[in-house]
Amino acid sequence: MLTPAETAQAVSGGLNHKARMPLLSIVYLSIMAGGAIAMGDIFWAHATVGVAESASPGVANFLGGLAFSVGLMMVVFFGGHLFTSSIMSGVSTMDKKLPIAKMASYWTIVWIFNFVGSVVVAYMYYKSNLPLKYDGEILKHFVELGVGKTSLSFEAAFIRGIFCNVFVCMAVWAAIAAKDTAGKILAIAFIIAAFVGSGYEHCVANMFIITEALIAKSHYLAQVGGDMQALSDLVHHIPVEKLEGLNVESFLVKNLLPVTLGNIVGGLFFVGIIGFISHKPDMK
């Protein structure tokens, strides 16, 4: 295992290299990363359906966290560009390796194409009819999730975003430090399970979850002829005003904006910069 100083040095060099990859490579690998996180979300949804009711919410959270971690494993092992971990390219900027303009453009490209990958997988997943298994409980659950996420206050979403990316960037940091595949898998699985099980907010995961929620809302609204009260009765009696609040504007402004900002603060400042500054004296 690398020492913390060696890991900080590897993060700085590795993220500088990734940010300087050809544009087409970044685009492809960002779409892949968004899709991988979406597939981790799908595994989480299928692994936990009915568990909270038959066992306990805690068991469901733990199982779901382990299941979701597969998404980040796919990103790490395939070399994907994931916005929440790409934030640590700010360490390369502090290390005077990556110009700040290049860093900002890299973040923007990755965020946009993570979104593309998430939306593509959300649509394909819906068209596969898989979320309609178990009497549609999975698809209905996405409506509940979407309503919950778009109902958060700016402050709550922002703080949950900070906590989330402390865990995600620590998982990537630990995976870089581990020298073998088993160590990388264990580092990612348990640290990511902690973030998911605690209920924090990840902007790329939400790109998929809330897109699927909007698709699910449209699906059930079509079934009930556009009657919002009937939709409320169908999806576990979610209040009509909350269902009406699940829309594209609230998706982008009430969730993705504060969560993205929180993810930047959590990953860049609380992991990347603090780790780099603290261990810089020991770097070779």
PDB file of C-alpha atoms in Angstrom:
ATOM      1  CA  MET A   1       0.000   0.000   0.000  1.00  0.00           C
ATOM      2  CA  LEU A   2       1.270   3.488  -0.831  1.00  0.00           C
ATOM      3  CA  THR A   3       1.927   5.901   2.019  1.00  0.00           C
ATOM      4  CA  PRO A   4      -0.399   8.913   2.297  1.00  0.00           C
ATOM      5  CA  ALA A   5       2.330  11.165   0.814  1.00  0.00           C
ATOM      6  CA  GLU A   6       2.888   8.767  -2.099  1.00  0.00           C
ATOM      7  CA  THR A   7      -0.869   8.599  -2.634  1.00  0.00           C
ATOM      8  CA  ALA A   8      -1.179  12.388  -2.695  1.00  0.00           C
ATOM      9  CA  GLN A   9       1.597  12.504  -5.276  1.00  0.00           C
ATOM     10  CA  ALA A  10      -0.108   9.791  -7.339  1.00  0.00           C
ATOM     11  CA  VAL A  11      -3.427  11.683  -7.193  1.00  0.00           C
ATOM     12  CA  SER A  12      -1.765  14.867  -8.416  1.00  0.00           C
ATOM     13  CA  GLY A  13       0.034  13.156 -11.292  1.00  0.00           C
ATOM     14  CA  GLY A  14      -2.821  10.850 -12.234  1.00  0.00           C
ATOM     15  CA  LEU A  15      -5.537  13.508 -12.355  1.00  0.00           C
ATOM     16  CA  ASN A  16      -3.239  15.832 -14.321  1.00  0.00           C
ATOM     17  CA  HIS A  17      -2.799  13.049 -16.893  1.00  0.00           C
ATOM     18  CA  LYS A  18      -6.548  12.361 -17.079  1.00  0.00           C
ATOM     19  CA  ALA A  19      -7.410  16.042 -17.520  1.00  0.00           C
ATOM     20  CA  ARG A  20      -4.965  16.241 -20.455  1.00  0.00           C
ATOM     21  CA  MET A  21      -6.314  13.228 -22.331  1.00  0.00           C
ATOM     22  CA  PRO A  22      -7.691  13.811 -25.870  1.00  0.00           C
ATOM     23  CA  LEU A  23     -11.142  15.403 -25.809  1.00  0.00           C
ATOM     24  CA  LEU A  24     -12.820  12.448 -27.498  1.00  0.00           C
ATOM     25  CA  SER A  25     -11.377  10.059 -24.906  1.00  0.00           C
ATOM     26  CA  ILE A  26     -12.666  12.242 -22.069  1.00  0.00           C
ATOM     27  CA  VAL A  27     -16.119  12.399 -23.681  1.00  0.00           C
ATOM     28  CA  TYR A  28     -16.370   8.627 -24.196  1.00  0.00           C
ATOM     29  CA  LEU A  29     -15.042   7.789 -20.740  1.00  0.00           C
ATOM     30  CA  SER A  30     -17.323  10.372 -19.103  1.00  0.00           C
ATOM     31  CA  ILE A  31     -20.382   8.873 -20.790  1.00  0.00           C
ATOM     32  CA  MET A  32     -19.176   5.463 -19.648  1.00  0.00           C
ATOM     33  CA  ALA A  33     -18.729   6.687 -16.062  1.00  0.00           C
ATOM     34  CA  GLY A  34     -22.216   8.217 -15.936  1.00  0.00           C
ATOM     35  CA  GLY A  35     -23.642   4.967 -17.274  1.00  0.00           C
ATOM     36  CA  ALA A  36     -21.620   2.888 -14.788  1.00  0.00           C
ATOM     37  CA  ILE A  37     -22.923   4.862 -11.817  1.00  0.00           C
ATOM     38  CA  ALA A  38     -26.450   4.487 -13.234  1.00  0.00           C
ATOM     39  CA  MET A  39     -25.967   0.712 -13.420  1.00  0.00           C
ATOM     40  CA  GLY A  40     -24.755   0.741  -9.828  1.00  0.00           C
ATOM     41  CA  ASP A  41     -28.002   2.541  -8.954  1.00  0.00           C
ATOM     42  CA  ILE A  42     -29.972  -0.157 -10.787  1.00  0.00           C
ATOM     43  CA  PHE A  43     -28.198  -2.909  -8.832  1.00  0.00           C
ATOM     44  CA  TRP A  44     -28.930  -0.989  -5.620  1.00  0.00           C
ATOM     45  CA  ALA A  45     -32.642  -0.727  -6.510  1.00  0.00           C
ATOM     46  CA  HIS A  46     -32.972  -4.422  -7.355  1.00  0.00           C
ATOM     47  CA  ALA A  47     -30.912  -5.567  -4.357  1.00  0.00           C
ATOM     48  CA  THR A  48     -33.035  -3.661  -1.843  1.00  0.00           C
ATOM     49  CA  VAL A  49     -36.589  -4.027  -3.184  1.00  0.00           C
ATOM     50  CA  GLY A  50     -38.751  -5.154  -0.256  1.00  0.00           C
ATOM     51  CA  VAL A  51     -35.813  -5.486   2.167  1.00  0.00           C
ATOM     52  CA  ALA A  52     -36.730  -2.495   4.332  1.00  0.00           C
ATOM     53  CA  GLU A  53     -40.252  -3.880   4.805  1.00  0.00           C
ATOM     54  CA  SER A  54     -39.239  -7.500   5.431  1.00  0.00           C
ATOM     55  CA  ALA A  55     -36.039  -6.883   7.425  1.00  0.00           C
ATOM     56  CA  SER A  56     -35.137  -3.308   8.384  1.00  0.00           C
ATOM     57  CA  PRO A  57     -34.148  -0.015   6.750  1.00  0.00           C
ATOM     58  CA  GLY A  58     -30.630  -0.439   8.131  1.00  0.00           C
ATOM     59  CA  VAL A  59     -30.143  -3.797   6.406  1.00  0.00           C
ATOM     60  CA  ALA A  60     -31.535  -2.353   3.174  1.00  0.00           C
ATOM     61  CA  ASN A  61     -29.159   0.621   3.410  1.00  0.00           C
ATOM     62  CA  PHE A  62     -26.122  -1.602   3.971  1.00  0.00           C
ATOM     63  CA  LEU A  63     -26.972  -4.004   1.153  1.00  0.00           C
ATOM     64  CA  GLY A  64     -27.797  -1.127  -1.161  1.00  0.00           C
ATOM     65  CA  GLY A  65     -24.520   0.604  -0.367  1.00  0.00           C
ATOM     66  CA  LEU A  66     -22.489  -2.492  -1.211  1.00  0.00           C
ATOM     67  CA  ALA A  67     -24.492  -3.004  -4.408  1.00  0.00           C
ATOM     68  CA  PHE A  68     -24.051   0.598  -5.544  1.00  0.00           C
ATOM     69  CA  SER A  69     -20.276   0.413  -5.018  1.00  0.00           C
ATOM     70  CA  VAL A  70     -20.071  -1.787  -8.127  1.00  0.00           C
ATOM     71  CA  GLY A  71     -20.682   1.364 -10.183  1.00  0.00           C
ATOM     72  CA  LEU A  72     -17.547   3.079  -8.856  1.00  0.00           C
ATOM     73  CA  MET A  73     -15.535  -0.128  -9.277  1.00  0.00           C
ATOM     74  CA  MET A  74     -16.481  -0.147 -12.960  1.00  0.00           C
ATOM     75  CA  VAL A  75     -15.377   3.491 -13.272  1.00  0.00           C
ATOM     76  CA  VAL A  76     -12.038   2.948 -11.499  1.00  0.00           C
ATOM     77  CA  PHE A  77     -11.073  -0.277 -13.260  1.00  0.00           C
ATOM     78  CA  PHE A  78     -12.057   0.981 -16.717  1.00  0.00           C
ATOM     79  CA  GLY A  79     -10.445   4.385 -16.263  1.00  0.00           C
ATOM     80  CA  GLY A  80     -13.680   6.351 -16.493  1.00  0.00           C
ATOM     81  CA  HIS A  81     -13.984  10.082 -15.864  1.00  0.00           C
ATOM     82  CA  LEU A  82     -16.438  10.633 -13.017  1.00  0.00           C
ATOM     83  CA  PHE A  83     -17.214  14.216 -12.009  1.00  0.00           C
ATOM     84  CA  THR A  84     -17.117  13.593  -8.265  1.00  0.00           C
ATOM     85  CA  SER A  85     -13.607  12.096  -8.341  1.00  0.00           C
ATOM     86  CA  SER A  86     -12.385  14.304 -11.209  1.00  0.00           C
ATOM     87  CA  ILE A  87     -12.849  17.200  -8.793  1.00  0.00           C
ATOM     88  CA  MET A  88      -9.517  16.163  -7.252  1.00  0.00           C
ATOM     89  CA  SER A  89      -7.771  17.424 -10.394  1.00  0.00           C
ATOM     90  CA  GLY A  90      -7.761  20.636  -8.368  1.00  0.00           C
ATOM     91  CA  VAL A  91      -4.833  19.035  -6.512  1.00  0.00           C
ATOM     92  CA  SER A  92      -2.895  19.039  -9.811  1.00  0.00           C
ATOM     93  CA  THR A  93      -3.709  22.739 -10.159  1.00  0.00           C
ATOM     94  CA  MET A  94      -2.396  23.411  -6.642  1.00  0.00           C
ATOM     95  CA  ASP A  95       0.701  21.412  -7.590  1.00  0.00           C
ATOM     96  CA  LYS A  96       1.198  23.831 -10.530  1.00  0.00           C
ATOM     97  CA  LYS A  97       0.783  21.038 -13.060  1.00  0.00           C
ATOM     98  CA  LEU A  98      -2.663  21.893 -14.445  1.00  0.00           C
ATOM     99  CA  PRO A  99      -3.785  25.439 -15.362  1.00  0.00           C
ATOM    100  CA  ILE A 100      -6.991  26.511 -13.630  1.00  0.00           C
ATOM    101  CA  ALA A 101      -8.776  27.130 -16.952  1.00  0.00           C
ATOM    102  CA  LYS A 102      -7.931  23.602 -18.084  1.00  0.00           C
ATOM    103  CA  MET A 103      -9.203  22.233 -14.778  1.00  0.00           C
ATOM    104  CA  ALA A 104     -12.498  24.131 -15.083  1.00  0.00           C
ATOM    105  CA  SER A 105     -13.081  23.015 -18.682  1.00  0.00           C
ATOM    106  CA  TYR A 106     -12.289  19.433 -17.686  1.00  0.00           C
ATOM    107  CA  TRP A 107     -14.839  19.528 -14.861  1.00  0.00           C
ATOM    108  CA  THR A 108     -17.474  20.969 -17.202  1.00  0.00           C
ATOM    109  CA  ILE A 109     -16.964  18.370 -19.933  1.00  0.00           C
ATOM    110  CA  VAL A 110     -17.039  15.484 -17.477  1.00  0.00           C
ATOM    111  CA  TRP A 111     -20.201  16.772 -15.732  1.00  0.00           C
ATOM    112  CA  ILE A 112     -22.068  17.205 -19.013  1.00  0.00           C
ATOM    113  CA  PHE A 113     -21.174  13.793 -20.420  1.00  0.00           C
ATOM    114  CA  ASN A 114     -21.751  12.008 -17.102  1.00  0.00           C
ATOM    115  CA  PHE A 115     -25.256  13.442 -17.456  1.00  0.00           C
ATOM    116  CA  VAL A 116     -25.517  12.076 -21.002  1.00  0.00           C
ATOM    117  CA  GLY A 117     -24.496   8.586 -19.874  1.00  0.00           C
ATOM    118  CA  SER A 118     -26.928   8.686 -16.953  1.00  0.00           C
ATOM    119  CA  VAL A 119     -29.890   9.736 -19.121  1.00  0.00           C
ATOM    120  CA  VAL A 120     -29.137   7.131 -21.805  1.00  0.00           C
ATOM    121  CA  VAL A 121     -29.034   4.325 -19.234  1.00  0.00           C
ATOM    122  CA  ALA A 122     -32.194   5.645 -17.508  1.00  0.00           C
ATOM    123  CA  TYR A 123     -34.113   5.496 -20.791  1.00  0.00           C
ATOM    124  CA  MET A 124     -32.727   2.070 -21.774  1.00  0.00           C
ATOM    125  CA  TYR A 125     -33.505   0.692 -18.317  1.00  0.00           C
ATOM    126  CA  TYR A 126     -37.100   1.871 -18.570  1.00  0.00           C
ATOM    127  CA  LYS A 127     -37.503   0.415 -22.068  1.00  0.00           C
ATOM    128  CA  SER A 128     -36.166  -2.930 -20.810  1.00  0.00           C
ATOM    129  CA  ASN A 129     -39.278  -3.225 -18.565  1.00  0.00           C
ATOM    130  CA  LEU A 130     -37.024  -4.271 -15.675  1.00  0.00           C
ATOM    131  CA  PRO A 131     -38.276  -1.523 -13.310  1.00  0.00           C
ATOM    132  CA  LEU A 132     -41.793  -2.937 -13.756  1.00  0.00           C
ATOM    133  CA  LYS A 133     -40.813  -6.167 -12.011  1.00  0.00           C
ATOM    134  CA  TYR A 134     -42.286  -6.944  -8.579  1.00  0.00           C
ATOM    135  CA  ASP A 135     -45.623  -5.331  -9.529  1.00  0.00           C
ATOM    136  CA  GLY A 136     -43.848  -2.116 -10.491  1.00  0.00           C
ATOM    137  CA  GLU A 137     -42.532  -1.499  -6.985  1.00  0.00           C
ATOM    138  CA  ILE A 138     -39.106  -0.505  -8.304  1.00  0.00           C
ATOM    139  CA  LEU A 139     -40.497   2.096 -10.703  1.00  0.00           C
ATOM    140  CA  LYS A 140     -42.807   3.475  -8.002  1.00  0.00           C
ATOM    141  CA  HIS A 141     -39.839   3.672  -5.642  1.00  0.00           C
ATOM    142  CA  PHE A 142     -38.011   5.892  -8.128  1.00  0.00           C
ATOM    143  CA  VAL A 143     -40.932   8.332  -7.958  1.00  0.00           C
ATOM    144  CA  GLU A 144     -40.580   8.435  -4.166  1.00  0.00           C
ATOM    145  CA  LEU A 145     -36.822   8.938  -4.459  1.00  0.00           C
ATOM    146  CA  GLY A 146     -37.205  11.724  -7.003  1.00  0.00           C
ATOM    147  CA  VAL A 147     -39.797  13.514  -4.870  1.00  0.00           C
ATOM    148  CA  GLY A 148     -37.563  13.245  -1.806  1.00  0.00           C
ATOM    149  CA  LYS A 149     -34.503  14.585  -3.600  1.00  0.00           C
ATOM    150  CA  THR A 150     -36.283  17.510  -5.283  1.00  0.00           C
ATOM    151  CA  SER A 151     -37.977  18.449  -1.985  1.00  0.00           C
ATOM    152  CA  LEU A 152     -34.712  19.052  -0.114  1.00  0.00           C
ATOM    153  CA  SER A 153     -33.762  22.554   0.945  1.00  0.00           C
ATOM    154  CA  PHE A 154     -30.692  24.056  -0.761  1.00  0.00           C
ATOM    155  CA  GLU A 155     -28.775  23.853   2.524  1.00  0.00           C
ATOM    156  CA  ALA A 156     -29.610  20.194   3.161  1.00  0.00           C
ATOM    157  CA  ALA A 157     -28.745  19.147  -0.416  1.00  0.00           C
ATOM    158  CA  PHE A 158     -25.474  21.107  -0.297  1.00  0.00           C
ATOM    159  CA  ILE A 159     -24.345  19.596   3.022  1.00  0.00           C
ATOM    160  CA  ARG A 160     -25.297  16.077   1.957  1.00  0.00           C
ATOM    161  CA  GLY A 161     -23.270  16.679  -1.199  1.00  0.00           C
ATOM    162  CA  ILE A 162     -20.224  17.604   0.906  1.00  0.00           C
ATOM    163  CA  PHE A 163     -20.465  14.448   2.995  1.00  0.00           C
ATOM    164  CA  CYS A 164     -21.036  12.293  -0.079  1.00  0.00           C
ATOM    165  CA  ASN A 165     -17.906  13.377  -1.877  1.00  0.00           C
ATOM    166  CA  VAL A 166     -15.707  13.070   1.170  1.00  0.00           C
ATOM    167  CA  PHE A 167     -16.573   9.370   1.038  1.00  0.00           C
ATOM    168  CA  VAL A 168     -16.308   9.042  -2.757  1.00  0.00           C
ATOM    169  CA  CYS A 169     -12.939  10.789  -2.977  1.00  0.00           C
ATOM    170  CA  MET A 170     -11.646   8.849   0.026  1.00  0.00           C
ATOM    171  CA  ALA A 171     -12.703   5.649  -1.760  1.00  0.00           C
ATOM    172  CA  VAL A 172     -10.767   6.698  -4.878  1.00  0.00           C
ATOM    173  CA  TRP A 173      -7.827   7.848  -2.727  1.00  0.00           C
ATOM    174  CA  ALA A 174      -7.767   4.458  -0.973  1.00  0.00           C
ATOM    175  CA  ALA A 175      -8.092   2.591  -4.288  1.00  0.00           C
ATOM    176  CA  ILE A 176      -5.078   4.490  -5.637  1.00  0.00           C
ATOM    177  CA  ALA A 177      -3.145   3.649  -2.472  1.00  0.00           C
ATOM    178  CA  ALA A 178      -3.960  -0.084  -2.671  1.00  0.00           C
ATOM    179  CA  LYS A 179      -1.481  -2.050  -4.784  1.00  0.00           C
ATOM    180  CA  ASP A 180      -3.659  -5.047  -5.682  1.00  0.00           C
ATOM    181  CA  THR A 181      -7.149  -5.549  -7.086  1.00  0.00           C
ATOM    182  CA  ALA A 182      -8.568  -7.094  -3.908  1.00  0.00           C
ATOM    183  CA  GLY A 183      -7.428  -4.115  -1.862  1.00  0.00           C
ATOM    184  CA  LYS A 184      -8.984  -1.689  -4.324  1.00  0.00           C
ATOM    185  CA  ILE A 185     -12.303  -3.583  -4.290  1.00  0.00           C
ATOM    186  CA  LEU A 186     -12.481  -3.663  -0.490  1.00  0.00           C
ATOM    187  CA  ALA A 187     -11.553   0.017  -0.200  1.00  0.00           C
ATOM    188  CA  ILE A 188     -14.249   1.071  -2.643  1.00  0.00           C
ATOM    189  CA  ALA A 189     -16.970  -1.288  -1.374  1.00  0.00           C
ATOM    190  CA  PHE A 190     -17.000  -0.322   2.285  1.00  0.00           C
ATOM    191  CA  ILE A 191     -16.324   3.390   1.934  1.00  0.00           C
ATOM    192  CA  ILE A 192     -19.008   3.754  -0.744  1.00  0.00           C
ATOM    193  CA  ALA A 193     -21.425   1.635   1.304  1.00  0.00           C
ATOM    194  CA  ALA A 194     -20.970   4.160   4.118  1.00  0.00           C
ATOM    195  CA  PHE A 195     -21.950   7.072   1.860  1.00  0.00           C
ATOM    196  CA  VAL A 196     -24.962   5.353   0.308  1.00  0.00           C
ATOM    197  CA  GLY A 197     -26.196   3.846   3.565  1.00  0.00           C
ATOM    198  CA  SER A 198     -26.006   7.249   5.257  1.00  0.00           C
ATOM    199  CA  GLY A 199     -28.248   8.871   2.631  1.00  0.00           C
ATOM    200  CA  TYR A 200     -25.885  11.485   1.208  1.00  0.00           C
ATOM    201  CA  GLU A 201     -26.263  13.125  -2.234  1.00  0.00           C
ATOM    202  CA  HIS A 202     -24.151  12.298  -5.306  1.00  0.00           C
ATOM    203  CA  CYS A 203     -24.777  14.510  -8.344  1.00  0.00           C
ATOM    204  CA  VAL A 204     -24.086  11.804 -10.955  1.00  0.00           C
ATOM    205  CA  ALA A 205     -26.187   9.184  -9.159  1.00  0.00           C
ATOM    206  CA  ASN A 206     -28.975  11.763  -8.978  1.00  0.00           C
ATOM    207  CA  MET A 207     -28.697  12.416 -12.715  1.00  0.00           C
ATOM    208  CA  PHE A 208     -29.903   8.838 -13.184  1.00  0.00           C
ATOM    209  CA  ILE A 209     -32.268   8.543 -10.210  1.00  0.00           C
ATOM    210  CA  ILE A 210     -34.242  11.737 -10.862  1.00  0.00           C
ATOM    211  CA  THR A 211     -34.330  11.125 -14.630  1.00  0.00           C
ATOM    212  CA  GLU A 212     -35.802   7.699 -13.898  1.00  0.00           C
ATOM    213  CA  ALA A 213     -38.219   9.323 -11.452  1.00  0.00           C
ATOM    214  CA  LEU A 214     -39.430  11.737 -14.149  1.00  0.00           C
ATOM    215  CA  ILE A 215     -39.848   8.838 -16.586  1.00  0.00           C
ATOM    216  CA  ALA A 216     -41.748   6.862 -13.925  1.00  0.00           C
ATOM    217  CA  LYS A 217     -43.998   9.836 -13.157  1.00  0.00           C
ATOM    218  CA  SER A 218     -44.859  10.177 -16.865  1.00  0.00           C
ATOM    219  CA  HIS A 219     -45.464   6.421 -17.123  1.00  0.00           C
ATOM    220  CA  TYR A 220     -47.966   6.347 -14.267  1.00  0.00           C
ATOM    221  CA  LEU A 221     -49.594   9.654 -15.210  1.00  0.00           C
ATOM    222  CA  ALA A 222     -50.356   8.160 -18.632  1.00  0.00           C
ATOM    223  CA  GLN A 223     -51.901   5.143 -16.878  1.00  0.00           C
ATOM    224  CA  VAL A 224     -54.277   7.312 -14.825  1.00  0.00           C
ATOM    225  CA  GLY A 225     -55.148   9.735 -17.603  1.00  0.00           C
ATOM    226  CA  GLY A 226     -53.151  12.649 -16.195  1.00  0.00           C
ATOM    227  CA  ASP A 227     -55.036  12.705 -12.863  1.00  0.00           C
ATOM    228  CA  MET A 228     -52.523  13.803 -10.189  1.00  0.00           C
ATOM    229  CA  GLN A 229     -54.710  12.631  -7.313  1.00  0.00           C
ATOM    230  CA  ALA A 230     -54.978   9.180  -8.889  1.00  0.00           C
ATOM    231  CA  LEU A 231     -51.213   9.191  -9.316  1.00  0.00           C
ATOM    232  CA  SER A 232     -50.827  10.055  -5.636  1.00  0.00           C
ATOM    233  CA  ASP A 233     -53.030   7.095  -4.672  1.00  0.00           C
ATOM    234  CA  LEU A 234     -51.048   4.804  -6.963  1.00  0.00           C
ATOM    235  CA  VAL A 235     -47.556   5.712  -5.745  1.00  0.00           C
ATOM    236  CA  HIS A 236     -47.958   5.223  -2.017  1.00  0.00           C
ATOM    237  CA  HIS A 237     -50.025   8.369  -1.387  1.00  0.00           C
ATOM    238  CA  ILE A 238     -47.292  10.901  -2.053  1.00  0.00           C
ATOM    239  CA  PRO A 239     -48.943  14.345  -1.670  1.00  0.00           C
ATOM    240  CA  VAL A 240     -50.027  15.914  -4.956  1.00  0.00           C
ATOM    241  CA  GLU A 241     -48.032  19.117  -4.348  1.00  0.00           C
ATOM    242  CA  LYS A 242     -44.846  17.080  -3.937  1.00  0.00           C
ATOM    243  CA  LEU A 243     -45.564  15.141  -7.127  1.00  0.00           C
ATOM    244  CA  GLU A 244     -46.090  18.425  -8.964  1.00  0.00           C
ATOM    245  CA  GLY A 245     -42.735  19.589  -7.596  1.00  0.00           C
ATOM    246  CA  LEU A 246     -40.993  16.678  -9.316  1.00  0.00           C
ATOM    247  CA  ASN A 247     -40.094  18.410 -12.581  1.00  0.00           C
ATOM    248  CA  VAL A 248     -37.083  19.350 -14.693  1.00  0.00           C
ATOM    249  CA  GLU A 249     -36.642  22.751 -13.035  1.00  0.00           C
ATOM    250  CA  SER A 250     -36.541  21.334  -9.506  1.00  0.00           C
ATOM    251  CA  PHE A 251     -34.254  18.545 -10.764  1.00  0.00           C
ATOM    252  CA  LEU A 252     -31.676  21.031 -12.036  1.00  0.00           C
ATOM    253  CA  VAL A 253     -32.069  23.928  -9.579  1.00  0.00           C
ATOM    254  CA  LYS A 254     -33.184  22.359  -6.309  1.00  0.00           C
ATOM    255  CA  ASN A 255     -31.049  19.228  -6.495  1.00  0.00           C
ATOM    256  CA  LEU A 256     -28.249  19.121  -9.052  1.00  0.00           C
ATOM    257  CA  LEU A 257     -27.041  22.682  -8.406  1.00  0.00           C
ATOM    258  CA  PRO A 258     -26.580  22.455  -4.601  1.00  0.00           C
ATOM    259  CA  VAL A 259     -25.463  18.821  -4.719  1.00  0.00           C
ATOM    260  CA  THR A 260     -22.827  19.552  -7.380  1.00  0.00           C
ATOM    261  CA  LEU A 261     -21.520  22.501  -5.350  1.00  0.00           C
ATOM    262  CA  GLY A 262     -21.448  20.343  -2.216  1.00  0.00           C
ATOM    263  CA  ASN A 263     -19.632  17.563  -4.064  1.00  0.00           C
ATOM    264  CA  ILE A 264     -16.989  20.093  -5.189  1.00  0.00           C
ATOM    265  CA  VAL A 265     -16.439  21.334  -1.639  1.00  0.00           C
ATOM    266  CA  GLY A 266     -16.342  17.842  -0.127  1.00  0.00           C
ATOM    267  CA  GLY A 267     -14.013  16.293  -2.699  1.00  0.00           C
ATOM    268  CA  LEU A 268     -11.716  19.186  -3.506  1.00  0.00           C
ATOM    269  CA  PHE A 269     -11.284  20.866  -0.121  1.00  0.00           C
ATOM    270  CA  PHE A 270     -11.916  18.211   2.521  1.00  0.00           C
ATOM    271  CA  VAL A 271     -10.030  15.425   0.735  1.00  0.00           C
ATOM    272  CA  GLY A 272      -7.897  16.673  -2.151  1.00  0.00           C
ATOM    273  CA  ILE A 273      -6.466  19.956  -0.904  1.00  0.00           C
ATOM    274  CA  ILE A 274      -6.194  18.976   2.764  1.00  0.00           C
ATOM    275  CA  GLY A 275      -4.523  15.697   1.803  1.00  0.00           C
ATOM    276  CA  PHE A 276      -2.115  17.432  -0.549  1.00  0.00           C
ATOM    277  CA  ILE A 277      -1.162  20.249   1.838  1.00  0.00           C
ATOM    278  CA  SER A 278      -0.803  17.900   4.823  1.00  0.00           C
ATOM    279  CA  HIS A 279       1.452  15.400   3.059  1.00  0.00           C
ATOM    280  CA  LYS A 280       3.372  17.728   0.760  1.00  0.00           C
ATOM    281  CA  PRO A 281       6.382  17.978   3.135  1.00  0.00           C
ATOM    282  CA  ASP A 282       6.832  14.188   2.856  1.00  0.00           C
ATOM    283  CA  MET A 283       6.546  14.033  -0.951  1.00  0.00           C
ATOM    284  CA  LYS A 284       9.673  13.147  -2.847  1.00  0.00           C
TER     285      LYS A 284
END
